[in-house]
Amino acid sequence: MCLAIPGQVVEITAADDGLALVDIAGVRRSTNVSLVDGPGQGVQPGDWVLVHVGFAMSVIDEHEAAATLRLLQDMGEEFELEMAEIRDSVDA
Amino acid sequence: MRFVSEFRNPELGRALAHQIRELADPGHHYKVMEVCGGHTHSIYKYGLEDLLPDNVELVHGPGCPVCVIPMGRVDDALDIARRPEVIFTCFGDMMRVPGSDATLLHAKAEGADVRMVYSPLDALRLARENPDRQVVFFAVGFETTAPSTALTMIRARAEGITNFSVFCNHVTIVPPLRALMESPDLRLDGFLGPGHVSTVVGARPFGFLPADYKKPVVISGFEPTDVMQSVCMLLTQLAEGRCEVENQYTRVVPWEGNPNAMRVLAEVFALRPHFEWRGLGFISQSGLAIRDDYADQDAEQRFTVPGVRVADPKACQCGEVLKGVIKPYECKVFGSACTPETPIGTCMVSSEGACAAYYNFGRFNREKQLVS
Ligand code: SF4
């Protein structure tokens, strides 16, 4: 649960509710982006965010996203577990 | 230095290791605490201890949210989870944390409706889909995670969902650090500040460490190069006689934190007068309670819980591990009675826990050392 995983915003699904579809390492999940929203700083499709328990915590650049993802993939099993949890949460 | 090859930039890793050697005063034994379990994980995974000179020691701090939940709170969770009307939801790690007579996994095997969720939003969805059941979310975590719970509760209210509540065990990072500084057991030279917590609270809350205790802080990212660079920045401060909060992780951590997150935290939560930490005891103003305004979503008010304080198991030395007083392998039950499959203490449960991280990676390095 402690992981923050980079994801790319696919589309804003419900702007009023702060919800977006985010592609998290290949799994598309509804993600709350309201913490990184605000006047003049809302996320757009294509932006990269760090996702923690279904919420975007911060906006990052593509380079940082790639580096963080590599670090997580290196972790092996725990990252796999977290991704499995995300996948299950989408299928549920 | 075989691990340097796994760095994103091996050259930089080597250069940093060299610089640290140059900076460290050979007549001084440095103790640097990494506050966050994510750092502990990187340190063991990449064998960073082997890259540091012998007189620069990294000690693990209390920043693993699963590790610090006391047994009494797990018992309260079990009590709620065993009620027939309840669907009890929690993060995967919490399923295996031992209470005094069982884990949530045991309770589930015995018929309690316990479900693992990835996000509090998924718990709220269960409430929406099961209007005739009570859905309770077991909320744990530092300031990184608490805003997610707060936003979920705000959402529940906006939607008029009344069968959702939160068993709140959120904690804050500053009070345990202050408690550590006040404890005589430990002499530290500085801190690696937590990366993700700081995205929410910013760098400012750590200012008390230099101001009140003359200890420098460097907020650090999680890549091995980040950790090495942060140690380097810390030693530079010490060498130059500076003492301040620096931010190595500017790529992600804004100095001011995340104002949206701080706002929702303040709307939903207030500080508890005291909260018990596993192994550390009661620390004042260290836990978050649900504000009266959101009392209708407070599981502790909706269900009466036993609320009994339970002493940690005798064999368990998690408190000393969480305070950085002993290394995981110095605990008598480490790797024998206590393993990730059958944890006795919490530090063995979450992969961010020092004992689990050490069990998974570090012991191989140490065994290597002992053999050679
Ligand atoms: S080995 Fe087990 S009991 Fe000992 S400190 Fe670690 S988690 Fe606690």
Tab-separated table of C-alpha atoms and ligand atoms in Angstrom:
chain	number	residue	atom	x	y	z
A	1	MET	CA	0.000	0.000	0.000
A	2	CYS	CA	2.955	2.318	0.411
A	3	LEU	CA	3.782	2.395	-3.250
A	4	ALA	CA	3.190	5.368	-5.482
A	5	ILE	CA	3.060	4.208	-9.079
A	6	PRO	CA	3.371	6.438	-12.127
A	7	GLY	CA	0.362	6.541	-14.433
A	8	GLN	CA	-0.618	8.457	-17.523
A	9	VAL	CA	-3.942	10.262	-17.690
A	10	VAL	CA	-6.051	8.788	-20.494
A	11	GLU	CA	-9.149	10.924	-20.132
A	12	ILE	CA	-10.960	13.062	-17.630
A	13	THR	CA	-14.087	11.033	-16.937
A	14	ALA	CA	-15.978	13.159	-14.430
A	15	ALA	CA	-14.438	16.590	-14.032
A	16	ASP	CA	-16.870	17.610	-11.274
A	17	ASP	CA	-16.000	14.552	-9.200
A	18	GLY	CA	-12.284	14.892	-9.918
A	19	LEU	CA	-12.149	11.497	-11.611
A	20	ALA	CA	-9.905	10.476	-14.483
A	21	LEU	CA	-9.058	7.247	-16.226
A	22	VAL	CA	-5.367	6.659	-15.637
A	23	ASP	CA	-3.182	4.042	-17.279
A	24	ILE	CA	-1.098	2.612	-14.432
A	25	ALA	CA	1.588	0.370	-15.891
A	26	GLY	CA	-0.887	-1.021	-18.378
A	27	VAL	CA	-3.932	-1.188	-16.105
A	28	ARG	CA	-6.573	1.459	-16.679
A	29	ARG	CA	-8.167	2.538	-13.461
A	30	SER	CA	-10.509	5.283	-12.379
A	31	THR	CA	-8.346	7.611	-10.306
A	32	ASN	CA	-9.171	10.629	-8.217
A	33	VAL	CA	-7.101	13.558	-9.465
A	34	SER	CA	-8.577	16.315	-7.321
A	35	LEU	CA	-5.452	16.591	-5.141
A	36	VAL	CA	-3.451	17.742	-8.155
A	37	ASP	CA	-6.210	19.957	-9.478
A	38	GLY	CA	-6.603	23.669	-9.042
A	39	PRO	CA	-6.812	26.933	-10.898
A	40	GLY	CA	-4.493	26.703	-13.888
A	41	GLN	CA	-2.949	23.385	-12.864
A	42	GLY	CA	-5.494	20.697	-13.679
A	43	VAL	CA	-4.230	17.520	-15.305
A	44	GLN	CA	-4.847	16.801	-18.978
A	45	PRO	CA	-4.822	13.579	-20.965
A	46	GLY	CA	-1.194	12.633	-21.566
A	47	ASP	CA	0.042	14.006	-18.218
A	48	TRP	CA	1.931	11.719	-15.834
A	49	VAL	CA	0.938	11.448	-12.182
A	50	LEU	CA	2.089	9.424	-9.173
A	51	VAL	CA	-0.848	7.291	-8.030
A	52	HIS	CA	-1.182	6.137	-4.429
A	53	VAL	CA	-4.235	4.083	-3.321
A	54	GLY	CA	-6.324	5.381	-6.201
A	55	PHE	CA	-5.411	9.055	-5.838
A	56	ALA	CA	-2.980	11.122	-7.888
A	57	MET	CA	-0.492	12.595	-5.410
A	58	SER	CA	1.635	14.704	-7.717
A	59	VAL	CA	2.255	15.512	-11.339
A	60	ILE	CA	5.606	14.309	-12.639
A	61	ASP	CA	7.388	14.495	-15.973
A	62	GLU	CA	7.735	11.619	-18.363
A	63	HIS	CA	11.370	11.050	-17.505
A	64	GLU	CA	10.635	10.753	-13.786
A	65	ALA	CA	7.709	8.448	-14.561
A	66	ALA	CA	9.934	6.114	-16.558
A	67	ALA	CA	12.643	6.100	-13.882
A	68	THR	CA	10.177	5.420	-11.067
A	69	LEU	CA	8.536	2.650	-13.025
A	70	ARG	CA	11.899	1.020	-13.598
A	71	LEU	CA	12.639	1.219	-9.869
A	72	LEU	CA	9.287	-0.398	-9.065
A	73	GLN	CA	9.704	-3.148	-11.644
A	74	ASP	CA	13.056	-3.888	-10.051
A	75	MET	CA	11.259	-4.563	-6.783
A	76	GLY	CA	9.795	-7.683	-8.308
A	77	GLU	CA	7.217	-9.456	-6.223
A	78	GLU	CA	5.843	-6.543	-4.233
A	79	PHE	CA	5.258	-4.477	-7.310
A	80	GLU	CA	3.570	-7.462	-8.934
A	81	LEU	CA	1.354	-7.820	-5.874
A	82	GLU	CA	0.344	-4.191	-5.918
A	83	MET	CA	-0.375	-4.355	-9.649
A	84	ALA	CA	-2.464	-7.488	-9.058
A	85	GLU	CA	-4.447	-5.563	-6.451
A	86	ILE	CA	-5.018	-2.730	-8.887
A	87	ARG	CA	-6.053	-5.177	-11.609
A	88	ASP	CA	-8.486	-6.912	-9.223
A	89	SER	CA	-9.922	-3.579	-8.174
A	90	VAL	CA	-10.714	-2.793	-11.804
A	91	ASP	CA	-12.248	-6.178	-12.523
A	92	ALA	CA	-14.342	-6.210	-9.366
B	1	MET	CA	30.551	-2.958	-5.302
B	2	ARG	CA	28.466	-5.254	-7.430
B	3	PHE	CA	25.286	-3.362	-6.712
B	4	VAL	CA	26.444	-0.154	-8.289
B	5	SER	CA	25.860	-1.806	-11.645
B	6	GLU	CA	22.137	-1.839	-10.909
B	7	PHE	CA	22.001	1.932	-10.516
B	8	ARG	CA	20.344	3.911	-13.229
B	9	ASN	CA	23.602	5.775	-13.500
B	10	PRO	CA	26.432	3.563	-12.185
B	11	GLU	CA	29.028	6.305	-12.725
B	12	LEU	CA	27.110	8.675	-10.501
B	13	GLY	CA	26.629	5.951	-7.890
B	14	ARG	CA	30.351	5.336	-7.753
B	15	ALA	CA	31.159	9.034	-7.661
B	16	LEU	CA	28.725	9.562	-4.769
B	17	ALA	CA	30.182	6.657	-2.823
B	18	HIS	CA	33.608	8.209	-3.287
B	19	GLN	CA	32.419	11.665	-2.264
B	20	ILE	CA	30.810	10.276	0.882
B	21	ARG	CA	34.096	8.630	1.816
B	22	GLU	CA	35.879	11.955	1.373
B	23	LEU	CA	33.338	13.860	3.433
B	24	ALA	CA	33.129	11.500	6.378
B	25	ASP	CA	35.432	12.391	9.239
B	26	PRO	CA	37.241	9.127	10.034
B	27	GLY	CA	37.190	9.984	13.733
B	28	HIS	CA	33.415	10.134	13.896
B	29	HIS	CA	30.779	7.414	13.660
B	30	TYR	CA	27.816	8.845	11.772
B	31	LYS	CA	24.302	7.639	12.402
B	32	VAL	CA	21.737	8.726	9.842
B	33	MET	CA	18.107	7.748	10.245
B	34	GLU	CA	16.028	7.034	7.176
B	35	VAL	CA	12.542	7.868	8.348
B	36	CYS	CA	10.614	6.115	5.629
B	37	GLY	CA	10.174	2.405	5.001
B	38	GLY	CA	10.522	3.010	1.272
B	39	HIS	CA	14.108	4.102	1.870
B	40	THR	CA	14.778	1.082	4.079
B	41	HIS	CA	13.610	-1.054	1.223
B	42	SER	CA	15.931	0.613	-1.311
B	43	ILE	CA	18.870	0.468	1.085
B	44	TYR	CA	18.598	-3.284	1.537
B	45	LYS	CA	17.558	-4.051	-1.995
B	46	TYR	CA	20.561	-2.279	-3.511
B	47	GLY	CA	22.988	-3.108	-0.745
B	48	LEU	CA	23.678	0.578	-0.137
B	49	GLU	CA	25.161	-0.160	3.275
B	50	ASP	CA	28.020	-1.918	1.496
B	51	LEU	CA	28.736	1.229	-0.490
B	52	LEU	CA	29.055	3.420	2.581
B	53	PRO	CA	32.183	3.623	4.692
B	54	ASP	CA	32.027	1.672	7.956
B	55	ASN	CA	31.632	4.821	10.007
B	56	VAL	CA	28.483	5.956	8.156
B	57	GLU	CA	25.610	3.907	9.491
B	58	LEU	CA	22.003	4.045	8.344
B	59	VAL	CA	19.397	3.329	10.996
B	60	HIS	CA	15.755	2.668	10.301
B	61	GLY	CA	13.031	4.938	11.482
B	62	PRO	CA	9.362	4.660	12.383
B	63	GLY	CA	7.984	5.483	8.929
B	64	CYS	CA	6.209	2.247	8.054
B	65	PRO	CA	2.481	2.746	8.645
B	66	VAL	CA	1.675	-0.945	8.916
B	67	CYS	CA	4.461	-1.508	11.442
B	68	VAL	CA	3.287	1.070	13.923
B	69	ILE	CA	-0.316	-0.114	14.393
B	70	PRO	CA	-0.605	-1.442	17.946
B	71	MET	CA	-2.145	-4.775	18.701
B	72	GLY	CA	-5.121	-3.300	20.537
B	73	ARG	CA	-6.223	-1.498	17.395
B	74	VAL	CA	-6.016	-4.718	15.375
B	75	ASP	CA	-8.211	-6.334	18.040
B	76	ASP	CA	-10.712	-3.506	17.620
B	77	ALA	CA	-10.630	-4.046	13.865
B	78	LEU	CA	-11.288	-7.765	14.385
B	79	ASP	CA	-14.178	-6.956	16.680
B	80	ILE	CA	-15.827	-4.816	14.009
B	81	ALA	CA	-14.999	-7.251	11.213
B	82	ARG	CA	-16.684	-10.184	12.982
B	83	ARG	CA	-20.097	-8.519	13.099
B	84	PRO	CA	-22.525	-10.163	10.688
B	85	GLU	CA	-23.807	-6.886	9.253
B	86	VAL	CA	-20.311	-5.658	8.399
B	87	ILE	CA	-18.210	-5.809	5.256
B	88	PHE	CA	-14.763	-4.956	6.579
B	89	THR	CA	-12.299	-3.553	4.060
B	90	CYS	CA	-8.564	-3.009	4.334
B	91	PHE	CA	-5.321	-2.809	2.372
B	92	GLY	CA	-3.685	-6.155	1.627
B	93	ASP	CA	-0.860	-5.683	4.129
B	94	MET	CA	-3.258	-5.211	7.032
B	95	MET	CA	-4.758	-8.664	6.534
B	96	ARG	CA	-1.672	-10.293	8.047
B	97	VAL	CA	-0.978	-7.984	10.979
B	98	PRO	CA	-1.307	-9.998	14.179
B	99	GLY	CA	-3.906	-9.031	16.758
B	100	SER	CA	-3.814	-10.748	20.121
B	101	ASP	CA	-5.748	-13.823	19.015
B	102	ALA	CA	-5.925	-13.645	15.223
B	103	THR	CA	-5.288	-11.710	12.042
B	104	LEU	CA	-7.962	-10.374	9.716
B	105	LEU	CA	-7.029	-13.226	7.402
B	106	HIS	CA	-7.943	-15.705	10.158
B	107	ALA	CA	-11.191	-13.880	10.805
B	108	LYS	CA	-12.003	-14.117	7.109
B	109	ALA	CA	-11.266	-17.837	7.089
B	110	GLU	CA	-13.669	-18.197	10.006
B	111	GLY	CA	-16.437	-16.530	8.056
B	112	ALA	CA	-16.077	-12.798	8.657
B	113	ASP	CA	-16.683	-10.743	5.530
B	114	VAL	CA	-13.229	-9.166	5.200
B	115	ARG	CA	-12.249	-7.819	1.818
B	116	MET	CA	-8.988	-6.489	0.562
B	117	VAL	CA	-9.243	-3.205	-1.319
B	118	TYR	CA	-6.682	-1.243	-3.275
B	119	SER	CA	-8.237	2.126	-2.527
B	120	PRO	CA	-10.709	3.607	-0.024
B	121	LEU	CA	-12.714	4.521	-3.129
B	122	ASP	CA	-13.241	0.791	-3.676
B	123	ALA	CA	-14.577	0.458	-0.136
B	124	LEU	CA	-17.001	3.271	-0.880
B	125	ARG	CA	-18.081	1.484	-4.038
B	126	LEU	CA	-18.845	-1.617	-1.965
B	127	ALA	CA	-21.037	0.540	0.269
B	128	ARG	CA	-22.855	1.872	-2.775
B	129	GLU	CA	-23.419	-1.669	-4.078
B	130	ASN	CA	-24.450	-3.169	-0.731
B	131	PRO	CA	-26.898	-0.693	0.797
B	132	ASP	CA	-28.150	-3.244	3.347
B	133	ARG	CA	-24.662	-3.885	4.760
B	134	GLN	CA	-22.325	-1.740	6.854
B	135	VAL	CA	-19.072	-1.151	4.997
B	136	VAL	CA	-16.116	-0.205	7.192
B	137	PHE	CA	-12.715	0.895	5.902
B	138	PHE	CA	-9.642	0.213	8.064
B	139	ALA	CA	-7.706	3.416	7.450
B	140	VAL	CA	-3.969	3.351	8.124
B	141	GLY	CA	-1.099	5.439	6.889
B	142	PHE	CA	0.768	8.688	7.292
B	143	GLU	CA	-0.039	12.009	5.659
B	144	THR	CA	0.569	10.355	2.290
B	145	THR	CA	-2.512	8.204	2.627
B	146	ALA	CA	-4.776	10.211	4.939
B	147	PRO	CA	-5.927	12.699	2.257
B	148	SER	CA	-7.286	9.766	0.234
B	149	THR	CA	-9.413	8.677	3.179
B	150	ALA	CA	-10.555	12.259	3.757
B	151	LEU	CA	-11.602	12.746	0.139
B	152	THR	CA	-13.437	9.423	0.169
B	153	MET	CA	-15.403	10.531	3.251
B	154	ILE	CA	-16.221	13.863	1.639
B	155	ARG	CA	-17.394	11.932	-1.412
B	156	ALA	CA	-19.542	9.591	0.717
B	157	ARG	CA	-21.254	12.587	2.260
B	158	ALA	CA	-21.817	14.265	-1.115
B	159	GLU	CA	-23.461	11.095	-2.418
B	160	GLY	CA	-25.544	10.642	0.726
B	161	ILE	CA	-24.118	7.164	1.393
B	162	THR	CA	-24.937	6.309	4.992
B	163	ASN	CA	-23.661	2.733	5.326
B	164	PHE	CA	-19.983	3.682	4.998
B	165	SER	CA	-17.663	4.378	7.903
B	166	VAL	CA	-13.965	4.603	8.633
B	167	PHE	CA	-11.948	3.007	11.436
B	168	CYS	CA	-9.336	5.701	11.553
B	169	ASN	CA	-5.717	4.871	12.414
B	170	HIS	CA	-3.986	7.584	10.475
B	171	VAL	CA	-0.843	8.943	12.062
B	172	THR	CA	1.420	11.916	11.531
B	173	ILE	CA	5.161	11.795	11.072
B	174	VAL	CA	6.450	14.679	13.179
B	175	PRO	CA	5.461	13.556	16.718
B	176	PRO	CA	7.283	10.193	16.615
B	177	LEU	CA	10.402	11.949	15.343
B	178	ARG	CA	10.184	14.379	18.211
B	179	ALA	CA	9.685	11.479	20.610
B	180	LEU	CA	12.783	9.806	19.186
B	181	MET	CA	14.816	12.957	19.700
B	182	GLU	CA	13.667	13.070	23.301
B	183	SER	CA	14.603	9.444	23.906
B	184	PRO	CA	18.009	8.868	25.424
B	185	ASP	CA	18.572	5.543	23.607
B	186	LEU	CA	19.640	7.039	20.393
B	187	ARG	CA	22.271	9.434	19.173
B	188	LEU	CA	21.671	10.549	15.583
B	189	ASP	CA	23.569	12.892	13.284
B	190	GLY	CA	20.781	13.611	10.853
B	191	PHE	CA	17.764	12.385	8.934
B	192	LEU	CA	16.781	11.331	5.467
B	193	GLY	CA	13.303	12.857	5.282
B	194	PRO	CA	10.383	10.865	3.858
B	195	GLY	CA	9.713	11.412	0.149
B	196	HIS	CA	6.020	10.690	-0.209
B	197	VAL	CA	4.830	12.153	3.076
B	198	SER	CA	6.584	15.345	2.082
B	199	THR	CA	4.666	15.622	-1.194
B	200	VAL	CA	1.704	16.310	1.100
B	201	VAL	CA	3.144	18.208	4.064
B	202	GLY	CA	6.119	19.818	2.292
B	203	ALA	CA	9.520	20.431	3.834
B	204	ARG	CA	8.545	22.952	6.482
B	205	PRO	CA	7.258	20.558	9.208
B	206	PHE	CA	10.749	19.067	9.501
B	207	GLY	CA	12.208	22.443	10.419
B	208	PHE	CA	11.996	21.573	14.129
B	209	LEU	CA	14.785	19.028	13.737
B	210	PRO	CA	17.445	21.611	12.874
B	211	ALA	CA	15.813	24.360	14.942
B	212	ASP	CA	15.187	22.465	18.193
B	213	TYR	CA	17.636	19.583	17.994
B	214	LYS	CA	20.406	20.785	15.686
B	215	LYS	CA	19.906	17.847	13.333
B	216	PRO	CA	20.024	18.349	9.568
B	217	VAL	CA	17.383	16.799	7.310
B	218	VAL	CA	17.508	15.934	3.621
B	219	ILE	CA	14.222	14.915	2.029
B	220	SER	CA	15.124	12.044	-0.249
B	221	GLY	CA	13.820	10.182	-3.276
B	222	PHE	CA	13.765	6.403	-3.463
B	223	GLU	CA	16.189	5.443	-6.175
B	224	PRO	CA	19.527	4.191	-4.918
B	225	THR	CA	21.200	7.255	-6.428
B	226	ASP	CA	18.720	9.481	-4.574
B	227	VAL	CA	19.549	7.889	-1.239
B	228	MET	CA	23.297	8.105	-1.872
B	229	GLN	CA	23.011	11.719	-2.964
B	230	SER	CA	20.951	12.573	0.120
B	231	VAL	CA	23.536	10.993	2.422
B	232	CYS	CA	26.133	13.062	0.587
B	233	MET	CA	24.129	16.277	1.066
B	234	LEU	CA	23.706	15.484	4.749
B	235	LEU	CA	27.430	14.870	5.281
B	236	THR	CA	28.171	18.092	3.387
B	237	GLN	CA	25.931	20.026	5.768
B	238	LEU	CA	27.703	18.454	8.736
B	239	ALA	CA	31.145	19.100	7.255
B	240	GLU	CA	30.297	22.735	6.569
B	241	GLY	CA	28.685	23.202	9.942
B	242	ARG	CA	25.303	23.915	8.363
B	243	CYS	CA	22.109	22.524	9.794
B	244	GLU	CA	18.919	22.878	7.780
B	245	VAL	CA	16.177	21.107	5.839
B	246	GLU	CA	17.179	20.406	2.259
B	247	ASN	CA	15.151	18.813	-0.500
B	248	GLN	CA	16.912	16.304	-2.722
B	249	TYR	CA	13.608	15.101	-4.206
B	250	THR	CA	12.515	18.352	-5.863
B	251	ARG	CA	11.330	16.356	-8.880
B	252	VAL	CA	8.335	15.300	-6.824
B	253	VAL	CA	8.282	17.192	-3.507
B	254	PRO	CA	7.297	20.865	-3.581
B	255	TRP	CA	8.657	22.860	-0.640
B	256	GLU	CA	5.130	23.894	0.319
B	257	GLY	CA	3.606	20.422	0.019
B	258	ASN	CA	0.174	19.917	-1.483
B	259	PRO	CA	-2.313	22.581	-0.335
B	260	ASN	CA	-5.339	20.637	-1.618
B	261	ALA	CA	-4.341	17.637	0.466
B	262	MET	CA	-3.704	19.759	3.555
B	263	ARG	CA	-7.126	21.369	3.147
B	264	VAL	CA	-9.037	18.076	3.038
B	265	LEU	CA	-7.020	16.733	5.976
B	266	ALA	CA	-8.007	19.744	8.046
B	267	GLU	CA	-11.640	19.449	7.002
B	268	VAL	CA	-12.084	15.821	8.062
B	269	PHE	CA	-9.473	15.097	10.736
B	270	ALA	CA	-8.329	16.559	14.024
B	271	LEU	CA	-5.391	15.482	16.176
B	272	ARG	CA	-6.073	12.914	18.870
B	273	PRO	CA	-4.674	13.892	22.263
B	274	HIS	CA	-2.737	10.579	22.322
B	275	PHE	CA	-2.247	7.650	20.035
B	276	GLU	CA	-0.460	4.415	20.770
B	277	TRP	CA	2.323	3.289	18.443
B	278	ARG	CA	3.427	-0.299	18.390
B	279	GLY	CA	6.651	-0.572	20.305
B	280	LEU	CA	6.866	3.175	20.929
B	281	GLY	CA	3.992	3.596	23.360
B	282	PHE	CA	1.663	6.579	23.557
B	283	ILE	CA	2.767	9.667	21.682
B	284	SER	CA	0.759	12.808	22.177
B	285	GLN	CA	-0.946	14.462	19.204
B	286	SER	CA	0.376	11.822	16.862
B	287	GLY	CA	-2.816	10.275	15.519
B	288	LEU	CA	-5.719	11.620	13.508
B	289	ALA	CA	-9.293	11.347	14.707
B	290	ILE	CA	-12.390	12.020	12.669
B	291	ARG	CA	-13.839	15.462	13.400
B	292	ASP	CA	-17.241	15.734	15.069
B	293	ASP	CA	-18.630	17.091	11.847
B	294	TYR	CA	-17.934	13.695	10.250
B	295	ALA	CA	-18.813	11.630	13.328
B	296	ASP	CA	-21.558	9.870	11.357
B	297	GLN	CA	-18.778	8.166	9.362
B	298	ASP	CA	-16.641	7.301	12.378
B	299	ALA	CA	-16.640	3.524	12.901
B	300	GLU	CA	-15.496	3.998	16.505
B	301	GLN	CA	-18.755	5.810	17.191
B	302	ARG	CA	-20.966	3.610	15.070
B	303	PHE	CA	-19.731	0.399	16.716
B	304	THR	CA	-18.510	0.135	20.254
B	305	VAL	CA	-15.038	-1.353	20.110
B	306	PRO	CA	-13.243	-2.940	23.069
B	307	GLY	CA	-10.487	-0.332	22.916
B	308	VAL	CA	-8.274	-2.413	25.166
B	309	ARG	CA	-4.574	-1.719	25.219
B	310	VAL	CA	-2.658	-4.937	24.583
B	311	ALA	CA	1.016	-5.297	25.362
B	312	ASP	CA	3.260	-6.322	22.478
B	313	PRO	CA	4.269	-9.992	22.515
B	314	LYS	CA	7.212	-10.612	24.841
B	315	ALA	CA	9.511	-11.867	22.106
B	316	CYS	CA	8.833	-8.884	19.898
B	317	GLN	CA	11.462	-6.169	19.656
B	318	CYS	CA	9.707	-4.093	17.013
B	319	GLY	CA	9.897	-1.031	19.246
B	320	GLU	CA	13.660	-1.116	19.243
B	321	VAL	CA	13.710	-1.735	15.510
B	322	LEU	CA	11.332	1.174	14.894
B	323	LYS	CA	13.524	3.436	16.982
B	324	GLY	CA	16.646	2.286	15.168
B	325	VAL	CA	18.139	1.005	18.419
B	326	ILE	CA	18.690	-2.513	17.117
B	327	LYS	CA	19.031	-3.946	13.627
B	328	PRO	CA	16.357	-6.440	12.550
B	329	TYR	CA	18.743	-9.411	12.778
B	330	GLU	CA	19.490	-8.570	16.393
B	331	CYS	CA	15.927	-9.471	17.411
B	332	LYS	CA	15.974	-12.907	19.007
B	333	VAL	CA	13.102	-14.282	16.940
B	334	PHE	CA	14.178	-12.749	13.610
B	335	GLY	CA	14.082	-15.329	10.853
B	336	SER	CA	13.316	-18.158	13.237
B	337	ALA	CA	9.948	-17.722	14.934
B	338	CYS	CA	9.273	-14.478	13.066
B	339	THR	CA	9.206	-14.615	9.253
B	340	PRO	CA	7.062	-12.896	6.611
B	341	GLU	CA	4.888	-16.045	6.457
B	342	THR	CA	4.338	-16.133	10.224
B	343	PRO	CA	5.071	-12.660	11.528
B	344	ILE	CA	5.204	-12.091	15.268
B	345	GLY	CA	5.801	-8.385	14.978
B	346	THR	CA	4.515	-5.849	12.492
B	347	CYS	CA	7.937	-4.985	11.051
B	348	MET	CA	7.903	-8.378	9.366
B	349	VAL	CA	4.523	-7.882	7.680
B	350	SER	CA	4.793	-5.040	5.230
B	351	SER	CA	7.541	-5.113	2.646
B	352	GLU	CA	8.436	-1.626	3.868
B	353	GLY	CA	9.009	-2.967	7.344
B	354	ALA	CA	12.675	-3.105	8.278
B	355	CYS	CA	12.534	-6.762	9.300
B	356	ALA	CA	10.783	-7.899	6.121
B	357	ALA	CA	13.115	-5.804	3.958
B	358	TYR	CA	16.103	-7.248	5.752
B	359	TYR	CA	14.692	-10.761	5.591
B	360	ASN	CA	14.112	-10.474	1.841
B	361	PHE	CA	17.379	-8.858	0.827
B	362	GLY	CA	19.735	-7.867	3.560
B	363	ARG	CA	20.414	-11.193	5.163
B	364	PHE	CA	22.090	-12.430	2.008
B	365	ASN	CA	24.520	-9.540	2.092
B	366	ARG	CA	25.214	-10.136	5.728
B	367	GLU	CA	25.662	-13.831	5.312
B	368	LYS	CA	28.093	-13.055	2.547
B	369	GLN	CA	29.956	-10.731	4.862
B	370	LEU	CA	30.049	-13.251	7.658
B	371	VAL	CA	31.378	-15.907	5.330
B	372	SER	CA	34.053	-13.729	3.793
C	1	SF4	S1	11.925	-9.998	13.939
C	1	SF4	FE1	9.723	-9.942	14.233
C	1	SF4	S2	9.379	-9.652	16.406
C	1	SF4	FE2	11.549	-9.184	16.007
C	1	SF4	S3	11.540	-6.956	15.716
C	1	SF4	FE3	11.295	-7.883	13.688
C	1	SF4	S4	9.078	-7.997	13.352
C	1	SF4	FE4	9.426	-7.591	15.557
